[in-house]
């Protein structure tokens, strides 16, 4: 048979996320002159930051064989709370309190899943509606303005460091920490082990519940950061923020080749998945594709990515 | 087919197979006549399972030819082999844990069936098949609730639910007790008399002499010889398998018996264990015998806190302990090699090194839990060498190892931790004769270092060979305790089945 073609095919299958990323990059460059401009790229990475930050937590959750549907609602809840807090508390305290609220929300899911042994899908689905509801209750259904004194927050939201938007810096930091944890730390190692055979890990003397609990607390904290970024950028905490965000996050993780049953996934590929997803939206906006068509194309790319992953290891 | 005289029901000619450049089978030939029980023997990793997976269409051969009833066939997938009348019981179970026994028994037909399935009928017919082979299992329960011996029986029933000309059994007896094996043999004899050809894989030499007509021995992916069982003996087969002969099967131990390490008083576990007490001193190896279902496994799982104790006390080094999870037990220096390798022992997709270090991170992690890769590789290589695990290197996924080598990985995981008490549920399950002795040596080494060892085994010879004394269980209770000078099969069996 034709061996160069076979080799290319094999490479494509093995590095499917990377290949899709490169293809998208090339297609984007040809499709629009506006794509490779500093302005657009910085816009792109700013836009993907919330999904990207949370996707690192979602990767950890999914590695253990779980899922978290509540992140979109937690983003909204924390956004609202942060805006409210700025009205009464000093800014650093307000930010810290918001973060704690996110971690707390995640810890509730974590407790239900790890100690009460509830199915993650159910536990986080419940938390999703609870957090959304609380967001509306606290905000009385309308966007809450950040207090005028908290200019440092809004400045941070629109600011940048060395030309990189601040949210993007947080995203990069989250990504690097996750990557290091998974590659070099025993914590990541154990998460992967749990996802591949939980019972065997339990019988090896590992306290499964601590690890499972921790990943939900982490993703709660990351959702809170995303919520803070949202409020910082817009200057309002909106209870409507982040509807359907969890699906984008899960899509990014899946495009990154993570096995939804747990036990297999990589931070780099998840990061690429985030960028791929962001690029689809970005390039189609540049090309004035209607948002309904965008959704269709997004779905098709997810299917393509997963089909390619099927051949992996065969 | 009247008038046609079939010489070989199965003939495999010059079969070869490599995995990613590493040859598993180099040149294998195997012939079996209709109505023949043909044993396939060889060391762990010799290629037995691989060869049988090629015959069943689960794997594709690289070279060679296959003939069924003297006609050349092309087996491209498992469907082809089924059409040819080949049935197989794999070494690793292929049951669906969340389906019922009945559904599993008829799994292959369910997918084909065009009519609606009649639930009662399905359950009844599955029960009939299971009864016909001499067992009694509730066919309405999920497979995940069964012991692994029961699961093996369901596998056998599943294979027999379809009409077969060739039946392959890959180490069926590894998870069965002596009485179950006896019943299995009766079934095989019936099949043989109906003209079914049986290919039987086992590491228990005595079984081969009981049941097989011929034996083919594989060594390093090459078939060395085909022998008539009646004309050969154990020593010859062992020599063909290992390339050397063995000395004592059970090496002597020179451990000093010290003070009490673990004491268990009157424990109960969920209706399966009804008041078991035992006591093990340092340097001592004790055995728990009993039939499948006698509560042996449940007893040790209770001690290790894998299952909740519903009553009783456990003392470690004289202090009462209250384990709430295996993690607590491990912290106190207890280790357990569980009975079900695939579900409770190994992480199949992960590498050998990730598996063998799982029970002890202390040696391989530095500050803040960062892995010291150099240490990890060194440790893993040591363990691979110590247990003679056959693998390309420490990065090979455990799922790519042969069954016996997977067992060694689970043992290695616990040998990598200094345990005060080590519980081993079937230490040599699926392990070849040569490697068994190595494992006995390692158990002796643990005892010599002062560990208290508890061994469960369905092989009474093994218990008698390595234990200082043996508890025999039946119906969740200890029926008798045998000292070394009381060891013999009859004594054990008498307590195990409760005959007077
Ligand atoms: N999927 C795989 N990928 C890579 N190597 C494999 C794979 N399956 C088997 N092997 C290798 O092929 C060789 C033969 O394995 P096989 O399972 O056939 O041995 P076996 O004779 O059945 O041993 P055992 O008695 O332990 O069951 C082993 O070295 C094994 O590591
Ligand atoms: Mg095998």
Short mmCIF file of N, CA and C in Angstrom, two decimals, chain A residues 7-159:
data_model
loop_
_atom_site.label_atom_id
_atom_site.label_comp_id
_atom_site.label_asym_id
_atom_site.label_seq_id
_atom_site.Cartn_x
_atom_site.Cartn_y
_atom_site.Cartn_z
N UNK A 7 1.33 6.87 6.55
CA UNK A 7 2.04 7.52 7.65
C UNK A 7 1.36 8.82 8.05
N UNK A 8 0.98 9.60 7.03
CA UNK A 8 0.31 10.86 7.31
C UNK A 8 -0.99 10.59 8.06
N UNK A 9 -1.69 9.57 7.61
CA UNK A 9 -2.96 9.21 8.24
C UNK A 9 -2.74 8.85 9.70
N UNK A 10 -1.70 8.05 9.92
CA UNK A 10 -1.42 7.62 11.28
C UNK A 10 -1.07 8.81 12.18
N UNK A 11 -0.28 9.71 11.61
CA UNK A 11 0.11 10.90 12.37
C UNK A 11 -1.13 11.73 12.71
N UNK A 12 -2.01 11.87 11.70
CA UNK A 12 -3.23 12.64 11.90
C UNK A 12 -4.06 12.05 13.03
N UNK A 13 -4.14 10.73 13.03
CA UNK A 13 -4.97 10.08 14.04
C UNK A 13 -4.35 10.23 15.42
N UNK A 14 -3.03 10.09 15.47
CA UNK A 14 -2.39 10.13 16.77
C UNK A 14 -2.39 11.53 17.37
N UNK A 15 -2.21 12.52 16.51
CA UNK A 15 -2.17 13.90 17.02
C UNK A 15 -3.38 14.65 16.51
N UNK A 16 -4.54 14.02 16.64
CA UNK A 16 -5.70 14.58 15.95
C UNK A 16 -6.04 16.00 16.40
N UNK A 17 -5.90 16.27 17.69
CA UNK A 17 -6.25 17.61 18.16
C UNK A 17 -5.30 18.64 17.57
N UNK A 18 -4.01 18.31 17.59
CA UNK A 18 -3.01 19.22 17.05
C UNK A 18 -3.23 19.46 15.57
N UNK A 19 -3.54 18.39 14.83
CA UNK A 19 -3.75 18.52 13.39
C UNK A 19 -4.97 19.38 13.10
N UNK A 20 -6.05 19.13 13.82
CA UNK A 20 -7.25 19.94 13.62
C UNK A 20 -6.93 21.41 13.91
N UNK A 21 -6.14 21.62 14.95
CA UNK A 21 -5.77 22.98 15.32
C UNK A 21 -5.01 23.66 14.17
N UNK A 22 -4.02 22.96 13.63
CA UNK A 22 -3.23 23.53 12.54
C UNK A 22 -4.10 23.80 11.32
N UNK A 23 -4.94 22.85 10.98
CA UNK A 23 -5.82 23.02 9.83
C UNK A 23 -6.70 24.26 10.02
N UNK A 24 -7.25 24.38 11.23
CA UNK A 24 -8.10 25.53 11.53
C UNK A 24 -7.32 26.83 11.37
N UNK A 25 -6.06 26.79 11.83
CA UNK A 25 -5.23 27.98 11.78
C UNK A 25 -5.02 28.40 10.33
N UNK A 26 -4.70 27.40 9.49
CA UNK A 26 -4.43 27.69 8.08
C UNK A 26 -5.70 28.18 7.37
N UNK A 27 -6.78 27.45 7.63
CA UNK A 27 -8.05 27.84 7.02
C UNK A 27 -8.41 29.27 7.41
N UNK A 28 -8.23 29.57 8.71
CA UNK A 28 -8.58 30.90 9.20
C UNK A 28 -7.75 31.97 8.51
N UNK A 29 -6.46 31.68 8.36
CA UNK A 29 -5.57 32.67 7.75
C UNK A 29 -6.01 32.97 6.33
N UNK A 30 -6.42 31.93 5.61
CA UNK A 30 -6.85 32.14 4.23
C UNK A 30 -8.23 32.77 4.15
N UNK A 31 -9.05 32.43 5.11
CA UNK A 31 -10.44 32.87 5.03
C UNK A 31 -10.57 34.37 5.28
N UNK A 32 -9.73 34.90 6.14
CA UNK A 32 -9.90 36.32 6.44
C UNK A 32 -8.56 37.00 6.73
N UNK A 33 -8.34 38.12 6.09
CA UNK A 33 -7.12 38.89 6.33
C UNK A 33 -7.07 39.39 7.76
N UNK A 34 -8.23 39.59 8.31
CA UNK A 34 -8.30 40.18 9.64
C UNK A 34 -7.89 39.20 10.74
N UNK A 35 -7.76 37.90 10.39
CA UNK A 35 -7.51 36.91 11.44
C UNK A 35 -6.18 37.10 12.13
N UNK A 36 -5.11 37.15 11.32
CA UNK A 36 -3.78 37.22 11.93
C UNK A 36 -3.37 38.65 12.27
N UNK A 37 -4.25 39.40 12.89
CA UNK A 37 -3.86 40.72 13.35
C UNK A 37 -3.77 40.67 14.87
N UNK A 38 -2.86 41.47 15.40
CA UNK A 38 -2.64 41.45 16.84
C UNK A 38 -3.95 41.70 17.57
N UNK A 39 -4.70 42.59 17.03
CA UNK A 39 -5.95 42.96 17.65
C UNK A 39 -6.91 41.78 17.75
N UNK A 40 -7.04 41.09 16.63
CA UNK A 40 -7.99 39.97 16.60
C UNK A 40 -7.52 38.84 17.50
N UNK A 41 -6.22 38.55 17.43
CA UNK A 41 -5.71 37.43 18.23
C UNK A 41 -5.88 37.73 19.72
N UNK A 42 -5.63 38.96 20.11
CA UNK A 42 -5.77 39.28 21.52
C UNK A 42 -7.23 39.21 21.92
N UNK A 43 -8.10 39.59 20.98
CA UNK A 43 -9.53 39.46 21.21
C UNK A 43 -9.93 38.01 21.41
N UNK A 44 -9.39 37.19 20.50
CA UNK A 44 -9.71 35.76 20.51
C UNK A 44 -9.36 35.14 21.86
N UNK A 45 -8.15 35.41 22.30
CA UNK A 45 -7.72 34.74 23.54
C UNK A 45 -8.46 35.31 24.75
N UNK A 46 -8.83 36.58 24.66
CA UNK A 46 -9.63 37.15 25.74
C UNK A 46 -11.00 36.46 25.80
N UNK A 47 -11.54 36.23 24.61
CA UNK A 47 -12.86 35.61 24.55
C UNK A 47 -12.87 34.17 25.08
N UNK A 48 -11.80 33.44 24.78
CA UNK A 48 -11.82 32.04 25.20
C UNK A 48 -11.43 31.87 26.66
N UNK A 49 -10.95 32.93 27.28
CA UNK A 49 -10.41 32.78 28.64
C UNK A 49 -11.37 32.09 29.62
N UNK A 50 -12.63 32.54 29.74
CA UNK A 50 -13.50 31.89 30.73
C UNK A 50 -13.66 30.39 30.46
N UNK A 51 -13.99 30.05 29.21
CA UNK A 51 -14.13 28.63 28.88
C UNK A 51 -12.82 27.90 29.14
N UNK A 52 -11.72 28.52 28.74
CA UNK A 52 -10.42 27.88 28.88
C UNK A 52 -10.05 27.60 30.33
N UNK A 53 -10.27 28.61 31.17
CA UNK A 53 -9.91 28.44 32.58
C UNK A 53 -10.72 27.29 33.20
N UNK A 54 -12.02 27.31 32.93
CA UNK A 54 -12.86 26.27 33.52
C UNK A 54 -12.55 24.90 32.92
N UNK A 55 -12.15 24.89 31.64
CA UNK A 55 -11.92 23.59 30.99
C UNK A 55 -10.79 22.83 31.66
N UNK A 56 -9.85 23.54 32.26
CA UNK A 56 -8.77 22.83 32.95
C UNK A 56 -9.32 22.08 34.17
N UNK A 57 -10.26 22.73 34.86
CA UNK A 57 -10.90 22.04 35.98
C UNK A 57 -11.76 20.89 35.48
N UNK A 58 -12.45 21.14 34.37
CA UNK A 58 -13.32 20.09 33.83
C UNK A 58 -12.49 18.89 33.42
N UNK A 59 -11.30 19.16 32.89
CA UNK A 59 -10.40 18.05 32.53
C UNK A 59 -10.13 17.18 33.76
N UNK A 60 -9.81 17.82 34.87
CA UNK A 60 -9.52 17.04 36.09
C UNK A 60 -10.75 16.24 36.51
N UNK A 61 -11.92 16.90 36.46
CA UNK A 61 -13.15 16.21 36.87
C UNK A 61 -13.40 15.01 35.96
N UNK A 62 -13.28 15.23 34.66
CA UNK A 62 -13.58 14.15 33.72
C UNK A 62 -12.55 13.03 33.82
N UNK A 63 -11.31 13.38 34.14
CA UNK A 63 -10.30 12.33 34.31
C UNK A 63 -10.71 11.34 35.39
N UNK A 64 -11.39 11.82 36.43
CA UNK A 64 -11.80 10.90 37.49
C UNK A 64 -13.08 10.16 37.11
N UNK A 65 -13.59 10.43 35.92
CA UNK A 65 -14.82 9.77 35.50
C UNK A 65 -16.06 10.56 35.85
N UNK A 66 -15.90 11.81 36.25
CA UNK A 66 -17.05 12.63 36.62
C UNK A 66 -17.41 13.65 35.55
N UNK A 67 -18.27 14.59 35.90
CA UNK A 67 -18.66 15.68 35.01
C UNK A 67 -19.19 16.79 35.91
N UNK A 68 -19.09 18.05 35.46
CA UNK A 68 -19.67 19.13 36.25
C UNK A 68 -20.52 20.03 35.35
N UNK A 69 -21.82 19.97 35.55
CA UNK A 69 -22.73 20.76 34.73
C UNK A 69 -23.02 22.12 35.34
N UNK A 70 -22.54 22.35 36.56
CA UNK A 70 -22.97 23.54 37.28
C UNK A 70 -22.13 24.78 36.98
N UNK A 71 -21.05 24.63 36.20
CA UNK A 71 -20.08 25.74 36.11
C UNK A 71 -20.67 27.03 35.54
N UNK A 72 -21.54 26.92 34.53
CA UNK A 72 -22.13 28.12 33.94
C UNK A 72 -22.90 28.91 34.98
N UNK A 73 -23.67 28.20 35.80
CA UNK A 73 -24.46 28.88 36.83
C UNK A 73 -23.58 29.46 37.92
N UNK A 74 -22.50 28.75 38.24
CA UNK A 74 -21.60 29.26 39.28
C UNK A 74 -20.92 30.54 38.80
N UNK A 75 -20.58 30.58 37.51
CA UNK A 75 -20.00 31.80 36.94
C UNK A 75 -20.96 32.97 37.18
N UNK A 76 -22.23 32.77 36.88
CA UNK A 76 -23.22 33.85 37.04
C UNK A 76 -23.38 34.22 38.51
N UNK A 77 -23.52 33.21 39.34
CA UNK A 77 -23.72 33.47 40.77
C UNK A 77 -22.55 34.27 41.35
N UNK A 78 -21.34 33.83 41.04
CA UNK A 78 -20.17 34.52 41.59
C UNK A 78 -20.06 35.92 41.02
N UNK A 79 -20.39 36.07 39.74
CA UNK A 79 -20.36 37.40 39.12
C UNK A 79 -21.28 38.36 39.86
N UNK A 80 -22.48 37.89 40.16
CA UNK A 80 -23.47 38.71 40.87
C UNK A 80 -22.98 39.02 42.28
N UNK A 81 -22.52 37.96 42.96
CA UNK A 81 -22.06 38.15 44.35
C UNK A 81 -20.92 39.15 44.41
N UNK A 82 -19.99 39.03 43.47
CA UNK A 82 -18.84 39.92 43.46
C UNK A 82 -19.29 41.37 43.34
N UNK A 83 -20.20 41.61 42.41
CA UNK A 83 -20.70 42.98 42.22
C UNK A 83 -21.36 43.48 43.50
N UNK A 84 -22.15 42.60 44.12
CA UNK A 84 -22.80 42.98 45.38
C UNK A 84 -21.77 43.25 46.48
N UNK A 85 -20.80 42.37 46.57
CA UNK A 85 -19.78 42.50 47.63
C UNK A 85 -19.05 43.84 47.50
N UNK A 86 -18.79 44.25 46.25
CA UNK A 86 -18.02 45.50 46.09
C UNK A 86 -18.78 46.68 46.69
N UNK A 87 -20.09 46.54 46.81
CA UNK A 87 -20.88 47.65 47.35
C UNK A 87 -20.71 47.81 48.85
N UNK A 88 -20.32 46.73 49.52
CA UNK A 88 -20.19 46.85 50.98
C UNK A 88 -18.79 46.55 51.50
N UNK A 89 -18.01 45.78 50.74
CA UNK A 89 -16.71 45.34 51.27
C UNK A 89 -15.57 46.01 50.52
N UNK A 90 -14.41 46.00 51.16
CA UNK A 90 -13.21 46.45 50.45
C UNK A 90 -12.94 45.49 49.30
N UNK A 91 -12.37 45.97 48.23
CA UNK A 91 -12.23 45.17 47.00
C UNK A 91 -11.51 43.82 47.21
N UNK A 92 -10.35 43.82 47.87
CA UNK A 92 -9.67 42.52 48.04
C UNK A 92 -10.54 41.52 48.79
N UNK A 93 -11.25 42.01 49.80
CA UNK A 93 -12.13 41.13 50.56
C UNK A 93 -13.27 40.64 49.68
N UNK A 94 -13.81 41.53 48.88
CA UNK A 94 -14.90 41.16 47.99
C UNK A 94 -14.48 40.07 47.02
N UNK A 95 -13.29 40.24 46.45
CA UNK A 95 -12.79 39.24 45.49
C UNK A 95 -12.56 37.91 46.19
N UNK A 96 -11.91 37.97 47.37
CA UNK A 96 -11.63 36.73 48.10
C UNK A 96 -12.94 36.03 48.47
N UNK A 97 -13.92 36.81 48.94
CA UNK A 97 -15.19 36.21 49.33
C UNK A 97 -15.86 35.55 48.14
N UNK A 98 -15.77 36.18 46.97
CA UNK A 98 -16.37 35.60 45.76
C UNK A 98 -15.73 34.26 45.43
N UNK A 99 -14.39 34.25 45.52
CA UNK A 99 -13.68 33.00 45.24
C UNK A 99 -14.11 31.89 46.19
N UNK A 100 -14.22 32.27 47.46
CA UNK A 100 -14.63 31.27 48.46
C UNK A 100 -16.01 30.72 48.11
N UNK A 101 -16.90 31.62 47.67
CA UNK A 101 -18.24 31.16 47.30
C UNK A 101 -18.18 30.13 46.18
N UNK A 102 -17.33 30.38 45.19
CA UNK A 102 -17.20 29.42 44.08
C UNK A 102 -16.68 28.08 44.57
N UNK A 103 -15.65 28.14 45.41
CA UNK A 103 -15.07 26.89 45.93
C UNK A 103 -16.11 26.15 46.76
N UNK A 104 -16.88 26.93 47.50
CA UNK A 104 -17.93 26.32 48.32
C UNK A 104 -18.97 25.60 47.45
N UNK A 105 -19.37 26.28 46.39
CA UNK A 105 -20.35 25.66 45.48
C UNK A 105 -19.79 24.36 44.93
N UNK A 106 -18.53 24.41 44.50
CA UNK A 106 -17.90 23.19 43.99
C UNK A 106 -17.80 22.12 45.06
N UNK A 107 -17.53 22.55 46.29
CA UNK A 107 -17.39 21.59 47.38
C UNK A 107 -18.70 20.86 47.66
N UNK A 108 -19.81 21.58 47.43
CA UNK A 108 -21.10 20.91 47.64
C UNK A 108 -21.25 19.76 46.64
N UNK A 109 -20.96 20.03 45.37
CA UNK A 109 -20.98 18.94 44.38
C UNK A 109 -20.00 17.86 44.80
N UNK A 110 -18.83 18.29 45.19
CA UNK A 110 -17.78 17.35 45.57
C UNK A 110 -18.23 16.44 46.71
N UNK A 111 -18.89 17.04 47.69
CA UNK A 111 -19.38 16.26 48.82
C UNK A 111 -20.44 15.25 48.35
N UNK A 112 -21.37 15.74 47.54
CA UNK A 112 -22.44 14.85 47.08
C UNK A 112 -21.88 13.68 46.28
N UNK A 113 -20.87 13.97 45.45
CA UNK A 113 -20.32 12.91 44.59
C UNK A 113 -19.42 11.97 45.39
N UNK A 114 -18.52 12.56 46.19
CA UNK A 114 -17.48 11.70 46.78
C UNK A 114 -17.94 11.03 48.07
N UNK A 115 -18.70 11.72 48.88
CA UNK A 115 -19.11 11.12 50.16
C UNK A 115 -20.48 10.46 50.03
N UNK A 116 -21.41 11.18 49.42
CA UNK A 116 -22.75 10.62 49.27
C UNK A 116 -22.88 9.69 48.07
N UNK A 117 -21.81 9.60 47.28
CA UNK A 117 -21.77 8.69 46.13
C UNK A 117 -22.92 8.92 45.14
N UNK A 118 -23.27 10.20 44.98
CA UNK A 118 -24.29 10.53 43.99
C UNK A 118 -23.66 10.53 42.61
N UNK A 119 -24.46 10.25 41.58
CA UNK A 119 -23.93 10.32 40.22
C UNK A 119 -23.58 11.79 39.92
N UNK A 120 -22.37 12.04 39.41
CA UNK A 120 -21.94 13.42 39.17
C UNK A 120 -22.90 14.20 38.29
N UNK A 121 -23.44 13.54 37.29
CA UNK A 121 -24.36 14.21 36.39
C UNK A 121 -25.56 14.78 37.17
N UNK A 122 -26.10 13.97 38.06
CA UNK A 122 -27.28 14.37 38.82
C UNK A 122 -26.92 15.46 39.84
N UNK A 123 -25.86 15.21 40.61
CA UNK A 123 -25.49 16.15 41.67
C UNK A 123 -25.22 17.54 41.10
N UNK A 124 -24.48 17.57 39.98
CA UNK A 124 -24.12 18.89 39.46
C UNK A 124 -25.27 19.51 38.67
N UNK A 125 -26.16 18.66 38.17
CA UNK A 125 -27.36 19.20 37.52
C UNK A 125 -28.20 19.94 38.55
N UNK A 126 -28.32 19.33 39.72
CA UNK A 126 -29.08 19.97 40.80
C UNK A 126 -28.40 21.28 41.19
N UNK A 127 -27.09 21.23 41.32
CA UNK A 127 -26.38 22.45 41.72
C UNK A 127 -26.49 23.52 40.65
N UNK A 128 -26.57 23.09 39.40
CA UNK A 128 -26.69 24.02 38.29
C UNK A 128 -27.95 24.87 38.46
N UNK A 129 -29.08 24.24 38.77
CA UNK A 129 -30.31 25.02 38.89
C UNK A 129 -30.31 25.81 40.19
N UNK A 130 -29.73 25.24 41.24
CA UNK A 130 -29.70 25.97 42.51
C UNK A 130 -28.88 27.25 42.36
N UNK A 131 -27.68 27.12 41.77
CA UNK A 131 -26.80 28.29 41.65
C UNK A 131 -27.44 29.34 40.76
N UNK A 132 -28.07 28.88 39.67
CA UNK A 132 -28.72 29.84 38.76
C UNK A 132 -29.82 30.59 39.52
N UNK A 133 -30.60 29.82 40.27
CA UNK A 133 -31.70 30.42 41.04
C UNK A 133 -31.18 31.43 42.05
N UNK A 134 -30.14 31.06 42.76
CA UNK A 134 -29.57 31.96 43.76
C UNK A 134 -29.07 33.25 43.11
N UNK A 135 -28.48 33.10 41.93
CA UNK A 135 -28.00 34.28 41.20
C UNK A 135 -29.14 35.27 40.96
N UNK A 136 -30.27 34.72 40.54
CA UNK A 136 -31.43 35.59 40.30
C UNK A 136 -31.97 36.18 41.60
N UNK A 137 -31.98 35.36 42.64
CA UNK A 137 -32.50 35.85 43.93
C UNK A 137 -31.65 37.01 44.44
N UNK A 138 -30.32 36.79 44.44
CA UNK A 138 -29.44 37.83 44.99
C UNK A 138 -29.47 39.10 44.14
N UNK A 139 -29.62 38.94 42.84
CA UNK A 139 -29.57 40.12 41.97
C UNK A 139 -30.96 40.70 41.75
N UNK A 140 -31.96 40.06 42.32
CA UNK A 140 -33.36 40.44 42.10
C UNK A 140 -33.68 40.46 40.61
N UNK A 141 -33.01 39.61 39.87
CA UNK A 141 -33.36 39.43 38.46
C UNK A 141 -32.74 40.43 37.51
N UNK A 142 -32.03 41.42 38.03
CA UNK A 142 -31.45 42.42 37.13
C UNK A 142 -29.94 42.48 37.33
N UNK A 143 -29.22 42.91 36.31
CA UNK A 143 -27.76 43.03 36.45
C UNK A 143 -27.39 43.95 37.60
N UNK A 144 -26.34 43.59 38.33
CA UNK A 144 -25.91 44.38 39.48
C UNK A 144 -24.65 45.15 39.08
N UNK A 145 -24.67 46.48 39.32
CA UNK A 145 -23.50 47.28 38.95
C UNK A 145 -22.38 47.09 39.99
N UNK A 146 -21.15 47.05 39.49
CA UNK A 146 -20.00 47.06 40.41
C UNK A 146 -19.91 48.45 41.02
N UNK A 147 -19.58 48.52 42.30
CA UNK A 147 -19.50 49.82 42.96
C UNK A 147 -18.46 50.71 42.29
N UNK A 148 -18.75 51.99 42.24
CA UNK A 148 -17.87 52.91 41.53
C UNK A 148 -16.46 52.96 42.11
N UNK A 149 -16.38 52.68 43.42
CA UNK A 149 -15.07 52.74 44.05
C UNK A 149 -14.15 51.62 43.57
N UNK A 150 -14.75 50.57 43.01
CA UNK A 150 -13.93 49.40 42.66
C UNK A 150 -13.34 49.53 41.27
N UNK A 151 -12.71 50.64 41.00
CA UNK A 151 -12.15 50.83 39.66
C UNK A 151 -11.01 49.85 39.38
N UNK A 152 -10.33 49.45 40.45
CA UNK A 152 -9.21 48.52 40.24
C UNK A 152 -9.70 47.24 39.56
N UNK A 153 -10.90 46.82 39.91
CA UNK A 153 -11.45 45.58 39.34
C UNK A 153 -11.71 45.76 37.85
N UNK A 154 -12.43 46.82 37.50
CA UNK A 154 -12.75 47.02 36.08
C UNK A 154 -11.50 47.33 35.27
N UNK A 155 -10.53 48.03 35.90
CA UNK A 155 -9.27 48.27 35.20
C UNK A 155 -8.56 46.96 34.90
N UNK A 156 -8.61 46.08 35.89
CA UNK A 156 -7.95 44.79 35.69
C UNK A 156 -8.62 44.04 34.54
N UNK A 157 -9.93 44.09 34.52
CA UNK A 157 -10.69 43.35 33.50
C UNK A 157 -10.34 43.78 32.09
N UNK A 158 -10.10 45.06 31.90
CA UNK A 158 -9.82 45.50 30.53
C UNK A 158 -8.33 45.68 30.29
N UNK A 159 -7.53 45.47 31.33
CA UNK A 159 -6.11 45.70 31.21
C UNK A 159 -5.34 44.57 30.58
#
